[in-house]
Coordinates of C-alpha atoms and ligand atoms in Angstrom, one line a residue:
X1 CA 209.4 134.9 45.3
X2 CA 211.8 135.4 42.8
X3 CA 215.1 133.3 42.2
X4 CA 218.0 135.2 43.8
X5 CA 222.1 134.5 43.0
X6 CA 224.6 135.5 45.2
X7 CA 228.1 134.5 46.3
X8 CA 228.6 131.3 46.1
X9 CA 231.5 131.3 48.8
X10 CA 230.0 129.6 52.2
X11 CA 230.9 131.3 55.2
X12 CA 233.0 128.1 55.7
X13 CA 234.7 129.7 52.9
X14 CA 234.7 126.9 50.6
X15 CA 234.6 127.7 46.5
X16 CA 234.1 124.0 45.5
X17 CA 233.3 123.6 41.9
X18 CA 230.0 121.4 42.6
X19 CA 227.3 123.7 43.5
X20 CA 224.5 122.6 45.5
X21 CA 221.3 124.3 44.4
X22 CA 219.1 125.6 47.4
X23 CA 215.3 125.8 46.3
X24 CA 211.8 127.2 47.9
X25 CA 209.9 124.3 48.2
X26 CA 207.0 126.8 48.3
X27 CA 207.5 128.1 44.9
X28 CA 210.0 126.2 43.0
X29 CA 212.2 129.3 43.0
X30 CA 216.1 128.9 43.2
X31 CA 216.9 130.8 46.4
X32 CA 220.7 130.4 46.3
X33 CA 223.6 127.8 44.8
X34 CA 226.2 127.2 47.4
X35 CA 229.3 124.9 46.8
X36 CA 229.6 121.5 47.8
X37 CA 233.0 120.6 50.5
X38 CA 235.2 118.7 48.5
X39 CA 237.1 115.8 50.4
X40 CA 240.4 117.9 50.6
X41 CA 238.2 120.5 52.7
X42 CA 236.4 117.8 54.6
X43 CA 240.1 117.3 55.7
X44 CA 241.2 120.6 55.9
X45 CA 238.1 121.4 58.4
X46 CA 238.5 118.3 60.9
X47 CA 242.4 119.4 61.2
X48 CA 241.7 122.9 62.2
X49 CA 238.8 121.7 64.7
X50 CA 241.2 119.6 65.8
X51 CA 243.8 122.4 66.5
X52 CA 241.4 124.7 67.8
X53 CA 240.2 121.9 70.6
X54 CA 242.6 122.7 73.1
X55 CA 241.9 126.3 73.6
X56 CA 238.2 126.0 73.5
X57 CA 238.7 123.2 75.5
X58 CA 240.5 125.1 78.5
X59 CA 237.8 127.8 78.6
X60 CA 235.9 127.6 81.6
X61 CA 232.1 126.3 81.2
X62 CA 231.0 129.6 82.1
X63 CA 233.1 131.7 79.5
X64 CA 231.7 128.9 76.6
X65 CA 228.4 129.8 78.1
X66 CA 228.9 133.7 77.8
X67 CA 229.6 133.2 74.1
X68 CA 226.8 131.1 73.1
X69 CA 224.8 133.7 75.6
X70 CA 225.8 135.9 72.9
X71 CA 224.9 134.0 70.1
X72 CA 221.0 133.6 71.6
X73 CA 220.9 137.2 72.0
X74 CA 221.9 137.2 68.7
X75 CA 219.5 135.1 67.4
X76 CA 216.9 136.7 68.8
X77 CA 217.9 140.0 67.2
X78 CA 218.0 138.9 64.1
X79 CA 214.4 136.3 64.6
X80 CA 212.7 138.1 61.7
X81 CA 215.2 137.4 58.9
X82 CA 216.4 133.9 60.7
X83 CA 212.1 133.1 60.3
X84 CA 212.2 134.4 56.9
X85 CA 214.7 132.3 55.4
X86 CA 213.0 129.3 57.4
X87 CA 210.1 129.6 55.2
X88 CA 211.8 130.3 52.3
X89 CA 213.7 127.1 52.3
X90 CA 211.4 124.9 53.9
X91 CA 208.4 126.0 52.3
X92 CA 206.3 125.3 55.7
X93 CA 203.7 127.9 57.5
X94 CA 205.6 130.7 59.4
X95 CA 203.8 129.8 63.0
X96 CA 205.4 126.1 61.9
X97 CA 209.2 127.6 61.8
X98 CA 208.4 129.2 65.4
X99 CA 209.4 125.9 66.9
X100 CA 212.9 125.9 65.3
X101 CA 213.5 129.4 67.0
X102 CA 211.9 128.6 70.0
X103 CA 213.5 125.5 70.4
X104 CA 217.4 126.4 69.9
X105 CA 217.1 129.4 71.9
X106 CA 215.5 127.2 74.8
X107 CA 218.7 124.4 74.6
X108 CA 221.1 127.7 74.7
X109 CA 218.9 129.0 78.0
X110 CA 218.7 125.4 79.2
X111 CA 222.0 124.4 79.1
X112 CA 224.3 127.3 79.9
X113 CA 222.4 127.6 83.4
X114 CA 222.9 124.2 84.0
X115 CA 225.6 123.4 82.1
X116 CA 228.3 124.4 85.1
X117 CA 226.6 122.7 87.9
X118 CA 226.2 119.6 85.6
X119 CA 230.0 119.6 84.2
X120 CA 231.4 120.4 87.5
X121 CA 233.6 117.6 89.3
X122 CA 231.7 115.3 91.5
X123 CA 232.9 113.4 95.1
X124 CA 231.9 110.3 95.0
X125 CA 232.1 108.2 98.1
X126 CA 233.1 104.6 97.4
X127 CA 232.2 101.8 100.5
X128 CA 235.1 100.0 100.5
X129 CA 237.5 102.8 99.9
X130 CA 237.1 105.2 102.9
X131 CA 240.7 106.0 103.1
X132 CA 240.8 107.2 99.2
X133 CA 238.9 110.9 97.8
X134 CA 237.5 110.0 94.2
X135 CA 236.2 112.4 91.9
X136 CA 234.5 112.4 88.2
X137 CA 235.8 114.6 85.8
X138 CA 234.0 115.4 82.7
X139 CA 236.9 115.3 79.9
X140 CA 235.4 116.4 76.3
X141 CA 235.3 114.0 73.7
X142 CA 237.2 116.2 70.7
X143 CA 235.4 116.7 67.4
X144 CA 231.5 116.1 67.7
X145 CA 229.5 115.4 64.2
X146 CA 226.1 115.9 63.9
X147 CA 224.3 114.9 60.6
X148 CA 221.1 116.6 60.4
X149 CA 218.1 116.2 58.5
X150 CA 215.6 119.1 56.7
X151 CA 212.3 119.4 58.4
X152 CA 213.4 121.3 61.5
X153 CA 216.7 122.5 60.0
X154 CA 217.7 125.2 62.7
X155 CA 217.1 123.5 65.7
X156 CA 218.0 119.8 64.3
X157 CA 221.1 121.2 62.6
X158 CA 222.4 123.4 66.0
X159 CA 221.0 122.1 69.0
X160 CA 222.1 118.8 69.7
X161 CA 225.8 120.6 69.2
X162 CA 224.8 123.8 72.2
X163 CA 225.9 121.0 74.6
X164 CA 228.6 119.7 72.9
X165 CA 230.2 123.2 72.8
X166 CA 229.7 124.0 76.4
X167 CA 231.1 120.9 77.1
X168 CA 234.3 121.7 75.8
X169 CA 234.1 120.1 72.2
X170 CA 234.6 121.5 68.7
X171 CA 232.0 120.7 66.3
X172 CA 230.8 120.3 63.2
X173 CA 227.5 120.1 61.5
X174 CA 226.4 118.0 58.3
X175 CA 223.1 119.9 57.4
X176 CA 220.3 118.3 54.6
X177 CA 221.6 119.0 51.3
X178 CA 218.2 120.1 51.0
X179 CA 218.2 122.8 53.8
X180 CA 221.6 124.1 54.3
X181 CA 221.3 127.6 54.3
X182 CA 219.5 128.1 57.7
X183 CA 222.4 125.8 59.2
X184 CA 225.0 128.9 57.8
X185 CA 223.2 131.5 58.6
X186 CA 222.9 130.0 62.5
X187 CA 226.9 129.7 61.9
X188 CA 227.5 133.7 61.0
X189 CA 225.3 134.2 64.0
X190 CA 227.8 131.8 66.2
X191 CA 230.8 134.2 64.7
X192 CA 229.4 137.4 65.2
X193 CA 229.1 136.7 68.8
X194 CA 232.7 135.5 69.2
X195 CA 233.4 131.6 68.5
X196 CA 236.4 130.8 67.2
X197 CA 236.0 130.1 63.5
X198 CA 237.3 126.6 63.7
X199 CA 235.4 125.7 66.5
X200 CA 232.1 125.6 65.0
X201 CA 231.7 124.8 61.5
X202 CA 229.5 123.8 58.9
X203 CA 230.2 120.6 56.0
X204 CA 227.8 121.3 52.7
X205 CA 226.4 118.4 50.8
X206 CA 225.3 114.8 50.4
X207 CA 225.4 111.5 52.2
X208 CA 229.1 111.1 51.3
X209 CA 230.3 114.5 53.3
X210 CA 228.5 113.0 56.1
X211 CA 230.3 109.8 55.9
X212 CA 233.5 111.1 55.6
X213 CA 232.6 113.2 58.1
X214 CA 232.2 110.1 60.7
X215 CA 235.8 108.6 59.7
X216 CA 237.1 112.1 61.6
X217 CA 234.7 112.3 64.6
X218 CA 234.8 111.8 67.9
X219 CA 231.4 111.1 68.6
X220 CA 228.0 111.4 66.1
X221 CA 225.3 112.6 66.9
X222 CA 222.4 111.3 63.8
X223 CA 218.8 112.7 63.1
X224 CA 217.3 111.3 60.5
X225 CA 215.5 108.1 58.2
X226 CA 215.9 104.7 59.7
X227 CA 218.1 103.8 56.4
X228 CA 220.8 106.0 56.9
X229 CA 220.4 106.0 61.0
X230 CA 221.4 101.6 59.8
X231 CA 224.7 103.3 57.9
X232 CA 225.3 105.3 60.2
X233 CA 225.7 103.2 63.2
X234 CA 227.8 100.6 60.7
X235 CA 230.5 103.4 60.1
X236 CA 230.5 104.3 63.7
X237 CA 231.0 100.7 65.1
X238 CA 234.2 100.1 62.4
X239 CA 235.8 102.8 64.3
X240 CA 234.3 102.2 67.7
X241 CA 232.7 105.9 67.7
X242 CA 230.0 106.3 70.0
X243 CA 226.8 107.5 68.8
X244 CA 223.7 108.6 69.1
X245 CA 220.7 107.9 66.7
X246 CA 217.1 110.2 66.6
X247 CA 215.1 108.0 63.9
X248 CA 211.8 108.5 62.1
X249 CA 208.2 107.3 63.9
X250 CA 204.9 105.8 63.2
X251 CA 203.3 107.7 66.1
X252 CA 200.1 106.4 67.3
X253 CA 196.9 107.9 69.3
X254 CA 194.3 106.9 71.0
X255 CA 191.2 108.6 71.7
X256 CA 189.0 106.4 74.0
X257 CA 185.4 106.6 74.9
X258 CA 185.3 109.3 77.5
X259 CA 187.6 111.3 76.3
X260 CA 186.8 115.2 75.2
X261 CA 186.0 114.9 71.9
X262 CA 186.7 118.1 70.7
X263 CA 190.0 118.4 72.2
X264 CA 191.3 115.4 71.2
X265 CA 189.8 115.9 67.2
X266 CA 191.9 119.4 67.6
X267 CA 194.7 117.8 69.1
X268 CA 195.0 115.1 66.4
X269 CA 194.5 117.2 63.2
X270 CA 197.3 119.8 65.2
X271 CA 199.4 116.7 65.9
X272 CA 198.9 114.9 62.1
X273 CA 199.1 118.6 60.1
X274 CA 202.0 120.4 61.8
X275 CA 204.8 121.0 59.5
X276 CA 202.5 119.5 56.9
X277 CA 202.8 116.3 58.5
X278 CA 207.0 116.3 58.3
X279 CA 207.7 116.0 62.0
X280 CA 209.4 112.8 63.6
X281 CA 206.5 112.8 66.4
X282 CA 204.1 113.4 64.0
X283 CA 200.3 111.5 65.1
X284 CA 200.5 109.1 62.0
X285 CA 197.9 106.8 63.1
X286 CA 194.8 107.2 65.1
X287 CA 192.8 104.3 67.2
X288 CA 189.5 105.1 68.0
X289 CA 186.7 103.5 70.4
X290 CA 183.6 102.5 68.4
X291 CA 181.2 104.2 70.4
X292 CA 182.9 107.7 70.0
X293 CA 184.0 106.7 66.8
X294 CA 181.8 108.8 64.3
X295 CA 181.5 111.4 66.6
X296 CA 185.2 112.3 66.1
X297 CA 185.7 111.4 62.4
X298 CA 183.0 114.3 61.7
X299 CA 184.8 116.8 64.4
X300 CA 188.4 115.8 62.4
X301 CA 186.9 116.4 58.6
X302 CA 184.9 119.5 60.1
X303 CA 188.4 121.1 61.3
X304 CA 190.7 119.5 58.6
X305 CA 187.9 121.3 55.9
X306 CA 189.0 124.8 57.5
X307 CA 192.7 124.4 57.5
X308 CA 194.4 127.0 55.0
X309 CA 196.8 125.9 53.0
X310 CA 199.5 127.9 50.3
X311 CA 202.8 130.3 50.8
X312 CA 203.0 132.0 53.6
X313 CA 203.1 135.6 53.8
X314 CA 202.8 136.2 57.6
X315 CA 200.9 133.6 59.9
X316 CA 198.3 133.5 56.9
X317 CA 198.0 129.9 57.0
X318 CA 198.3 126.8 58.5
X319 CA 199.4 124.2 56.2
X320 CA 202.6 124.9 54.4
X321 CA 204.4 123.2 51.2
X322 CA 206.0 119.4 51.5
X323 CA 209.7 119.7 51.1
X324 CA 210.8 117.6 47.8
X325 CA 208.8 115.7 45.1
X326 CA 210.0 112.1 46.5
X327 CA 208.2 112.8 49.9
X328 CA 204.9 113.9 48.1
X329 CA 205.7 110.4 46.0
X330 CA 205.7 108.4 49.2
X331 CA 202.4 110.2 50.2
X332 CA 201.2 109.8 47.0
X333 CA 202.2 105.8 47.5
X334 CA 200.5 105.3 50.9
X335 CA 197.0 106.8 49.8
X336 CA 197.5 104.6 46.5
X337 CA 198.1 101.6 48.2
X338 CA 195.4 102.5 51.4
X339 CA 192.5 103.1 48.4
X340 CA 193.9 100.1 46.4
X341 CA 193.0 97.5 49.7
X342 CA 189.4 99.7 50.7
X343 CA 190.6 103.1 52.8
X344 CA 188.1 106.0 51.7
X345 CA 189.2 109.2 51.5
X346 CA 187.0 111.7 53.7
X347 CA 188.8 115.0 52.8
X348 CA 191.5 115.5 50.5
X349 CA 193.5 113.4 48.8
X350 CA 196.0 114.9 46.4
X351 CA 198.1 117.7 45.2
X352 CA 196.6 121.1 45.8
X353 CA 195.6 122.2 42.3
X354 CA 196.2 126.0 43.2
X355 CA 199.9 125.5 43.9
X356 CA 201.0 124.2 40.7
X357 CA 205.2 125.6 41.0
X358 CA 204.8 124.4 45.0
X359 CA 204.7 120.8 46.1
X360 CA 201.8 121.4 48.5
X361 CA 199.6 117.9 49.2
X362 CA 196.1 118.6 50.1
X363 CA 195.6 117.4 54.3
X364 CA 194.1 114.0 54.0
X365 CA 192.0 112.3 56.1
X366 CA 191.6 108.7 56.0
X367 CA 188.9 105.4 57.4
X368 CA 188.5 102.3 56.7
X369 CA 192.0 101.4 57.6
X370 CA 194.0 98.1 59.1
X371 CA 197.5 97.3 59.0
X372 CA 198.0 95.0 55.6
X373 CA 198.3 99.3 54.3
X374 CA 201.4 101.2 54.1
X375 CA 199.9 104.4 55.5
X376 CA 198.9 102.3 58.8
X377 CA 202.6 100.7 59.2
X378 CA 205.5 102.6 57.5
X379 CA 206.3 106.1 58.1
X380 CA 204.4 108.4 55.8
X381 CA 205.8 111.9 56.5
X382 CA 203.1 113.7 55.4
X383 CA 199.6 115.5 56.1
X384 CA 197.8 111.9 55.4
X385 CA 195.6 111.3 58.7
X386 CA 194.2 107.4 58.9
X387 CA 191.9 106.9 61.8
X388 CA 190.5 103.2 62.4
X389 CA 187.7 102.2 64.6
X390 CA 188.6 99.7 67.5
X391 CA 186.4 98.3 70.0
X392 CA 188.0 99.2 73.4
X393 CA 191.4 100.8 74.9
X394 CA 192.9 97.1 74.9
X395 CA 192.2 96.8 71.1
X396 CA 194.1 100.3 70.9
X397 CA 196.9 99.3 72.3
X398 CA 197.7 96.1 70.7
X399 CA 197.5 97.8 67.6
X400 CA 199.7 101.2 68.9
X401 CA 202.5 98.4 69.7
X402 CA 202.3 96.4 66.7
X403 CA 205.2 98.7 64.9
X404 CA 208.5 98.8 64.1
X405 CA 208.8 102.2 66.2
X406 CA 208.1 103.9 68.7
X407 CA 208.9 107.4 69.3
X408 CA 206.1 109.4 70.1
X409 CA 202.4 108.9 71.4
X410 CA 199.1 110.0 72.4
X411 CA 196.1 108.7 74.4
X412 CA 193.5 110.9 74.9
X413 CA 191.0 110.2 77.9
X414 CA 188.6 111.7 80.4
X415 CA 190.4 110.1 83.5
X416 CA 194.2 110.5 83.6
X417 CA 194.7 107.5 86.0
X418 CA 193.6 105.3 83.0
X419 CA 195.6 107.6 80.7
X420 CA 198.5 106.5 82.7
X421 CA 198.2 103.0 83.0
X422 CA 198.4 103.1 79.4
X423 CA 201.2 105.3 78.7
X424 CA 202.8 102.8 81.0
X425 CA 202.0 100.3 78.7
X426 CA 203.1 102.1 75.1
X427 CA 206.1 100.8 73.7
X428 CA 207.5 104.4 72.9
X429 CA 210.3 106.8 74.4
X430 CA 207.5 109.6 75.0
X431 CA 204.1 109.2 75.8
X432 CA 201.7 112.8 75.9
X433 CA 198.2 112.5 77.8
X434 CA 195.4 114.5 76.1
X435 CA 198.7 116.5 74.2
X436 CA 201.0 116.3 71.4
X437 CA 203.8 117.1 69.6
X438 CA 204.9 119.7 72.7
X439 CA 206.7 117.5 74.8
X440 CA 210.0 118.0 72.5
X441 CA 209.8 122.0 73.5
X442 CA 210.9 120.1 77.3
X443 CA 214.4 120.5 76.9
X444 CA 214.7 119.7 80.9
X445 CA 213.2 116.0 80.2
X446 CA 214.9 113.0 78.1
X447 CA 213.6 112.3 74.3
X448 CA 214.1 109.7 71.9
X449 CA 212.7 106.4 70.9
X450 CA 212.7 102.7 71.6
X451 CA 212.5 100.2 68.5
X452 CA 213.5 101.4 65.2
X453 CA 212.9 104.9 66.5
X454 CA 216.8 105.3 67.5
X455 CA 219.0 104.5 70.1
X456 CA 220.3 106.9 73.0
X457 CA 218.1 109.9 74.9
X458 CA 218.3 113.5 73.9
X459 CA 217.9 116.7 75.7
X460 CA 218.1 117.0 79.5
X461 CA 221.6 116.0 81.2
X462 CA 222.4 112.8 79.3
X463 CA 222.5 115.0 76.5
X464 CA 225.4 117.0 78.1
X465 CA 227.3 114.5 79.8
X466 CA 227.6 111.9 76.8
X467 CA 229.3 114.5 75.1
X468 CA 232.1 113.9 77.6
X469 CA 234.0 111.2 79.0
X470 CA 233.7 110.4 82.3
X471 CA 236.8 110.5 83.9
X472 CA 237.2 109.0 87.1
X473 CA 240.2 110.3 89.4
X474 CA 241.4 108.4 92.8
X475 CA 243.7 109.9 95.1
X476 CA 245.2 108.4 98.1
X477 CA 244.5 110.6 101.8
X478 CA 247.2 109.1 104.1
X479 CA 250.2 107.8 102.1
X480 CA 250.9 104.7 103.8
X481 CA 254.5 103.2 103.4
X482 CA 251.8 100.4 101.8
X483 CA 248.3 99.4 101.4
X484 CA 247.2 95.9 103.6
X485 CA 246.2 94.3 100.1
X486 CA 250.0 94.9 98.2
X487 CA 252.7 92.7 98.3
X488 CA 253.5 90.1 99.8
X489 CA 250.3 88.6 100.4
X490 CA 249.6 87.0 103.8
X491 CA 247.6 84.5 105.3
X492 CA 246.2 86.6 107.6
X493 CA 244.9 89.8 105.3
X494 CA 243.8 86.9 103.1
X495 CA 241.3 84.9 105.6
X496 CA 240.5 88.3 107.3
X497 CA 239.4 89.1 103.4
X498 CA 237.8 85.9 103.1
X499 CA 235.9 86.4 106.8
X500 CA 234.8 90.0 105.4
X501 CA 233.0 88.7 102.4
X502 CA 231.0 86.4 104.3
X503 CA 229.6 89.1 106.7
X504 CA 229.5 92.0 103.8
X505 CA 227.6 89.7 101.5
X506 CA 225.4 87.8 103.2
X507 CA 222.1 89.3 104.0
X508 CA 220.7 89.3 107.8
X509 CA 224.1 90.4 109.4
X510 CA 225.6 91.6 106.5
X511 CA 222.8 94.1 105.5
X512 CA 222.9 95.5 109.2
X513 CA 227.0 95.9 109.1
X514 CA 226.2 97.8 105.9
X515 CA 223.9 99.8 107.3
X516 CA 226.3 100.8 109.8
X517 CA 229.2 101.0 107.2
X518 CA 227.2 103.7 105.0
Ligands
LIG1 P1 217.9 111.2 55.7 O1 218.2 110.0 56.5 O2 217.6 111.1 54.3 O3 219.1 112.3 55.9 C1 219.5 112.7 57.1 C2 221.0 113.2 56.9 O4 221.8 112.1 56.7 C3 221.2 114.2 55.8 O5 222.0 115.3 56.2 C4 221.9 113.3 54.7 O6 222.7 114.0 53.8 C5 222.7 112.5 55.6 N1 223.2 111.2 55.0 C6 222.6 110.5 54.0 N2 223.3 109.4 53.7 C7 224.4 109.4 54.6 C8 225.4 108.4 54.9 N3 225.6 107.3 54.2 N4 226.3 108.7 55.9 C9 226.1 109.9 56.6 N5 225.2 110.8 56.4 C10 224.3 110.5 55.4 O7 216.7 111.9 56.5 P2 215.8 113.1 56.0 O8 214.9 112.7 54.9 O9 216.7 114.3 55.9 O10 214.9 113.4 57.3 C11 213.7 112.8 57.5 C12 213.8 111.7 58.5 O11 214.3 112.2 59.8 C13 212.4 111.1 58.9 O12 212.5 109.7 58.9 C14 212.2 111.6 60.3 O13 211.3 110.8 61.1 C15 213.6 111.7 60.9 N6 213.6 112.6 62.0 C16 213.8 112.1 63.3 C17 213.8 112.9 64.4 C18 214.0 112.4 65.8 O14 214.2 113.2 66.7 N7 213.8 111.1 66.0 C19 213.7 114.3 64.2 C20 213.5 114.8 62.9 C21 213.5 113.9 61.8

């Protein structure tokens, strides 16, 4: 692919002096240079968000719903170029950027059908207050950040803010300075259809732009490194901003004795190779019973052999390009290390040779592996597979919880009743039975990770309603001249009060007056 220069004007329409360059990972081709916000824009941007709250605010749900209605549709029309520049800057295999198309268009679908029901007011019925009508009010927070991170950089940069927008907020996005070109492109899309300029917007550049991005926010929403996810939370408790944090993983599997063998080696080379082995729920680890052991090595080097790797040029192969040279150094680090202490390598092992201008690394399968290596504890993020040999599903376990994180995880097993005992048992915020990777296509269910692996739920309601506050409303029905519990205070409504709390609270009695009381 040749290098191509255009404007350098965002659609933000910043004209900064600093440039960002925005390069094919694939090919080492400058797609683009786009300009870098200064602080004065930074500004600039969170004041007209600001002023633009109100009125995007006092839409109804269903009218914020019609426009981002609009934006899927056109999304979908325009799912060929969208794809094409998802490759292009990512450098990964075309059936690999599916997922970021597949999974914004799902949250839009997801959340403007149940967006209204969800948002709507809700009666509440409190015990002791029969004579009052309460309702809970979902008030919009203001300006929602969300700092984003380059390995799914549509979805990642756009859908944790679908909800935030429906909710009534105005948003911004921080996308990786290495990715930020799908995030603008996703933002013309959001204009064409009809949102206010200053209601969705998009912040170009480094770690700074997202930090002084925080100081203006109303609430952050974080993907990324557990590093930065630590900084980011620090900023956010100076100023008492609530947040949400989606951190890396160590994922672990386990394949145990009577499981089937060739779904499982299929599912673990899908689950280790995807996205070249740059996903947060990547399978970075895999525990396998000794008497299925070599069975399954063979069936994962049989199937890791046929895997095709290079530039994509239409669902021509499997295994796409790494994004930057320090991630192929960290893979580079991990094998090192894993030889250095007695892993062998079973297939692959370095930089593909006939991909010199792309920064492709070979997918790599690993044995001989314990925890004293790198590649067995800390988060590789890369298409390095290490598979040890365990004696039984306790063994496995131990291990699959001796991490820092805990994100995703597999177990893989003839009889699901045992399959779910030990999900039960993982120490992670998503557990998949004879699957992987798919469960974050559920945008109906919660996801996110225990441990280092973040802090807060994604997706599903939670991921609606935090974006609001709860506001709780109490009215009084009959309008006494005054309530039995003002001033002045009796004797009387004072032991009565006393009498009360010893029937209410204590069981036997109490729990049948409750009964009766609702
Ligand atoms: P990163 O932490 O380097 O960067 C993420 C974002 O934070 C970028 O936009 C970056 O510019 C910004 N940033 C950097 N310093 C900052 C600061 N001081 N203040 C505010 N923002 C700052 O992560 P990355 O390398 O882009 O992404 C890879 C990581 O993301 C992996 O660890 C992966 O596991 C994780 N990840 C997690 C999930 C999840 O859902 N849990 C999903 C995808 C990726």
């Amino acid at each position: 692919m040749s290098a191509t220069t255009t404007s350098t004007r965002t659609s933000n329409g910043f004209d900064g002096a600093e440039k960002l360059p925005c390069m094919n990972p694939a090919t080492g081709a400058l797609i683009r240079e786009i300009p870098i916000a200064t602080a004065a824009e930074i500004e600039a941007m969170a004041a007209r968000a600001r002023e633009a709250f109100p009125s995007w605010s006092g839409l109804s749900v269903e009218r914020r719903g019609e426009l981002l209605l609009r934006a899927r549709d056109g999304l979908v029309d325009r799912r060929e170029e969208v794809l094409d520049l998802l490759v292009q800057e990512t450098g990964k295999a075309r059936m690999d950027a599916l997922a970021d198309l597949l999974v914004l268009g799902e949250t839009i679908s997801y959340y403007t059908s149940h967006g209204p029901g969800l948002l709507a007011d809700k009666t509440v019925s409190a015990r002791l207050l029969k004579n009052k009508r309460i309702k809970v009010q979902h008030m919009p927070r203001g300006l929602v950040v969300n700092i984003s991170p380059w390995n799914y950089p549509l979805d990642l940069a756009w859908s944790p803010l679908i909800p935030a927008l429906l909710a009534g907020n105005v948003v911004i996005n921080k996308p990786s300075e290495v990715t930020p070109l799908i995030s603008l492109k996703f933002l013309d899309i959001l204009r064409e259809a009809g949102l206010p300029e200053a209601v969705a917007q998009v912040a170009v550049g480094f770690g700074d732009v997202g930090a002084a991005l925080i100081d203006r926010a109303d609430y952050v929403a974080f993907t990324g490194s557990v590093a930065t996810g630590r900084k980011v939370a620090v900023r956010c408790a100076e100023r008492l901003v609530p947040n949400t944090l989606e951190l890396g993983g160590k994922d672990p599997a386990i394949v145990l004795e009577d499981a089937n063998l060739e779904r499982a080696a299929s599912g673990v080379v899908y689950g280790a190779f995807f996205n070249s082995g740059q996903t947060c729920t990547s399978i970075e680890r895999v525990y396998v019973v000794e008497e299925v052991y070599e069975d399954f090595v063979d069936r994962v080097i049989r199937l890791t052999r046929t895997l095709r790797q290079g530039v994509d040029a239409g669902f021509t192969v499997e295994v796409g390009a790494m994004i930057f040279p320090r991630q192929l150094e960290i893979v580079e680090q991990h094998l090192k290390d894993a030889v250095a202490k007695g892993a062998q390598v079973r297939t692959g092992g370095r930089r593909n040779p006939d991909f010199p201008s792309g920064y492709f690394f070979e997918p790599t399968v690993l044995t001989e592996v314990d925890h004293t290596m790198d590649v067995m504890v800390e988060e590789t993020f890369g298409p390095i597979l290490p598979i040890m040999k365990v004696r039984d599903a306790a063994e496995a376990l131990e291990h699959a919880n001796a991490s820092d994180y805990g994100l995703n995880s597999s177990v893989w097993t003839g009889d699901k009743d045992r399959g779910r005992a030990i999900a039960r048992r993982l120490e992670a915020g998503n557990v998949c039975i004879n699957d992987c990777l798919i469960n974050y296509t559920a945008i109906e269910a919660p996801f996110g990770g225990v441990k280092n692996s973040g802090i807060g739920r994604r997706k599903g309601e939670a991921e609606l309603l935090k974006y609001c506050h709860a506001k709780t409303v109490l009215e009084d029905i009959f309008g006494a001249s005054r309530e039995p519990t003002w001033y002045p205070y009796s004797r009387a409504v004072g032991e009565g009060a006393v009498k009360a709390i010893g029937v209410l609270y204590r069981s036997g009695l109490g729990n049948k007056l409750r009964n009766i009381l609702g």
